[in-house]
DNA sequence: CCATAACCGAGACGGTACGTCCAGTCTTCTA
DNA sequence: TAGAAGACTGGACGTACCGTCTCGGTTATGG
């Protein structure tokens, strides 16, 4: 018997685009939970099999759809480096807060976060394609600051990025309070106090 | 019109127990996603209506089932106060790390976390019955430390608890690294550095 | 506009044979209902289009496959004419009974009969290529007997052949009883009683 | 585990009726081959599962629908017995010819015949509920004629009924000629010639 | 101390979506 | 340029559960 896995070279780009577009539209219209593969296929004018052929799950489709909407995927995300690590981190966390507070990530993002937590494969992909690069550039910025003597010589970049993003994420997921610029600034101040020499 | 809300006085305790037990068993056997109300009813020897009568959703049943398994619910959770805030927080976070690292919370807990993120009602209940009390006693301990001069006078307890739990939660959810006692200790050290006068 | 009807001269004989062989094998392995065009194409090592190009339906392929297995198609089928019409008809009906009772025609034949009943085009083809010739040679034999004075002068050959084959077919299709030589003999006796002068 | 077979006492008569009605309508509108279970369910305003719960196949539904349309099922079918066996059989076969020639049985009937040939369970049911009773009353009439000395003492009722119905059925299925009263009369004449003392 | 109203187990019901299968068409690559 | 390979749209399949709705039966008061 020949292979059961499809040949990517013959893949229809038109269908791929239509599916991602339909998924993005529907997830904002209906929310993630009410989204169905059948609806995506219908909206995209595509047979269901074409979705099942190329994606393993609803979550994977939506994930790809959100990625396609962002250009974040590649190395395009660059952190500012003005030399003032406090200012740069404030800029970073203010942006993050704005994203999390936006109605879009507030709904679809939550649901997708939930999906990612549930499906190990999605989690892997998320770590590799989104979270990983983000954490890495953040670590780079912190290492630069350490080299510049702005942070303690023994500051652990792995721990530091968790200290930076974790509290905000915690607040966001649990709805513990507002995510505004003031919050971001106070968080940066505390974190730097922990990391400084 | 007849009453829409059932009479709790007539509720069958036997059925309630059977349902929670069945739910707890099945969520560990199948995982949260593959768990169904029908299966719970069948395993519990109970009509589906009896579940729908007393719980609004699958998530609510599982949530109650997990709560019933813990005794944490009431004020039973008391933080140590040896006078040494660093030691006490280490104890606290080491315990949290152990819980999160346990295989039980590692599977069902993740799924339930995901569910909680999705369902606002569940999130409310979670905040009120589990998260809230935990954060409150933690804040109390920090306030005591502040009063004792071990923390800065302007340390914000709300931010402080997020700084404490957020990074660990972040690491746990995203699978960024091991959750051991060493990690807990290093985290406490950093956080205290941020909060100290 | 390109041609709608393919050019038979360029037809691949190798493919045609492979398709008929695969169809014959699969119909005995799976039965007619579970047989699919895709399976035939796969087994024959042929593109689906090659089947659709040359046959209008699954039934037509199987029909051709069964014909290819028999040599009956041409005028090769000749009835015995020993001068004894009773003996000749017994020979004829005994053979028919044997064929119908054989496990092969008992399964595939039933299914193909069903298909033929459903599809007018197939029925036409069946009448023209199989049933028609068979009935015609039978009528010829009966006419010869009539000429020889063994049958009534006004015996209608069309009705006569139905009287001959109809009861056996009826019994076969409905599974009303065994199809053995004794049955064939008794049937011939009755029919001749009806047709004799 | 409890039984997987549903409880007929709880069956919804309203749904049963709606399904049979919808099936009867659709089979005449679309023909048997284009009929789908989904369409029946939709037309009947019924869940698909309700059909699958009570019938094993599309054929079984249509079969029941046709039966429900006829009152033939019970012993209601009584053959005439005027004492003149020839006249009675002419009446019988003329009626049969009319039925077979009617446009309704000419389309749905053919398809259902095909289905019955394919599905052994349907064939059993057909034999038991329709064909069997019909053949039995016919045999009874023939036995009465035999007792009255109108048929040969050794005439076999089983063979006789096949001789009577078989040829007409054969002509009908294969489209070999018209099914009119003249044909019925000539057939009866031949058959009686075969069966008379 | 029964009547009656509720909860209860059971499971059929109308629905929705699932993931699979195959029909028949279209496209691409190879011989 | 016919054919193999197989991806495509489309649609029905049969299954799984959803949440609602009877249906007896079994409590457990309240008139």
Short mmCIF file of C-alpha atoms in Angstrom, two decimals, chain C residues 98-185:
data_model
loop_
_atom_site.label_atom_id
_atom_site.label_comp_id
_atom_site.label_asym_id
_atom_site.label_seq_id
_atom_site.Cartn_x
_atom_site.Cartn_y
_atom_site.Cartn_z
CA UNK C 98 -26.59 -25.59 -12.03
CA UNK C 99 -25.43 -22.11 -12.94
CA UNK C 100 -27.92 -20.38 -10.69
CA UNK C 101 -27.16 -22.73 -7.83
CA UNK C 102 -23.41 -22.20 -8.13
CA UNK C 103 -21.99 -20.09 -5.34
CA UNK C 104 -20.58 -17.60 -7.79
CA UNK C 105 -23.81 -16.60 -9.46
CA UNK C 106 -25.52 -17.03 -6.13
CA UNK C 107 -23.75 -13.97 -4.77
CA UNK C 108 -22.36 -11.76 -7.50
CA UNK C 109 -25.14 -12.73 -9.85
CA UNK C 110 -27.84 -11.75 -7.41
CA UNK C 111 -26.19 -8.40 -6.85
CA UNK C 112 -25.69 -7.84 -10.53
CA UNK C 113 -29.29 -8.79 -11.18
CA UNK C 114 -30.26 -6.16 -8.65
CA UNK C 115 -28.06 -3.60 -10.33
CA UNK C 116 -29.44 -4.44 -13.72
CA UNK C 117 -32.97 -3.96 -12.45
CA UNK C 118 -32.11 -0.53 -11.20
CA UNK C 119 -30.15 0.89 -14.11
CA UNK C 120 -32.07 1.06 -17.40
CA UNK C 121 -28.90 1.29 -19.47
CA UNK C 122 -27.50 -1.81 -17.90
CA UNK C 123 -30.80 -3.58 -18.42
CA UNK C 124 -30.69 -2.72 -22.11
CA UNK C 125 -27.18 -4.02 -22.41
CA UNK C 126 -28.07 -7.14 -20.50
CA UNK C 127 -31.04 -7.78 -22.75
CA UNK C 128 -29.02 -7.21 -25.86
CA UNK C 129 -25.87 -9.09 -25.06
CA UNK C 130 -26.92 -11.89 -22.75
CA UNK C 131 -30.61 -12.40 -22.24
CA UNK C 132 -31.67 -11.70 -25.82
CA UNK C 133 -29.36 -14.22 -27.47
CA UNK C 134 -30.23 -16.84 -24.90
CA UNK C 135 -33.95 -16.39 -25.40
CA UNK C 136 -33.53 -16.34 -29.14
CA UNK C 137 -31.74 -19.66 -29.39
CA UNK C 138 -34.31 -21.11 -27.03
CA UNK C 139 -37.10 -19.84 -29.23
CA UNK C 140 -35.35 -21.33 -32.23
CA UNK C 141 -35.26 -24.72 -30.57
CA UNK C 142 -38.94 -24.46 -29.73
CA UNK C 143 -39.82 -23.43 -33.25
CA UNK C 144 -37.98 -26.42 -34.54
CA UNK C 145 -39.97 -28.63 -32.19
CA UNK C 146 -43.18 -27.00 -33.35
CA UNK C 147 -42.24 -27.61 -36.95
CA UNK C 148 -41.57 -31.22 -36.02
CA UNK C 149 -45.08 -31.42 -34.63
CA UNK C 150 -43.92 -31.86 -31.08
CA UNK C 151 -45.56 -28.62 -29.95
CA UNK C 152 -48.94 -27.13 -30.67
CA UNK C 153 -49.07 -25.20 -33.90
CA UNK C 154 -50.27 -22.08 -32.12
CA UNK C 155 -47.65 -22.18 -29.35
CA UNK C 156 -46.21 -18.69 -28.89
CA UNK C 157 -42.41 -18.86 -28.56
CA UNK C 158 -42.23 -15.59 -26.62
CA UNK C 159 -44.63 -16.82 -23.99
CA UNK C 160 -43.04 -20.25 -24.06
CA UNK C 161 -39.57 -19.07 -23.13
CA UNK C 162 -40.99 -17.08 -20.25
CA UNK C 163 -42.87 -20.14 -19.11
CA UNK C 164 -39.63 -22.06 -19.23
CA UNK C 165 -37.20 -19.68 -17.54
CA UNK C 166 -39.60 -17.60 -15.44
CA UNK C 167 -40.51 -20.13 -12.75
CA UNK C 168 -36.91 -21.12 -12.15
CA UNK C 169 -35.79 -17.50 -11.98
CA UNK C 170 -38.65 -16.75 -9.61
CA UNK C 171 -37.63 -19.59 -7.32
CA UNK C 172 -33.99 -18.55 -7.47
CA UNK C 173 -34.48 -14.88 -6.76
CA UNK C 174 -36.85 -15.46 -3.88
CA UNK C 175 -35.05 -18.45 -2.48
CA UNK C 176 -38.23 -20.51 -2.58
CA UNK C 177 -36.58 -23.88 -2.85
CA UNK C 178 -33.67 -25.91 -4.18
CA UNK C 179 -32.59 -25.70 -7.81
CA UNK C 180 -31.68 -29.26 -8.66
CA UNK C 181 -32.06 -31.50 -11.64
CA UNK C 182 -35.28 -33.01 -10.32
CA UNK C 183 -36.78 -29.57 -10.18
CA UNK C 184 -35.63 -28.83 -13.72
CA UNK C 185 -37.15 -32.07 -14.96
#
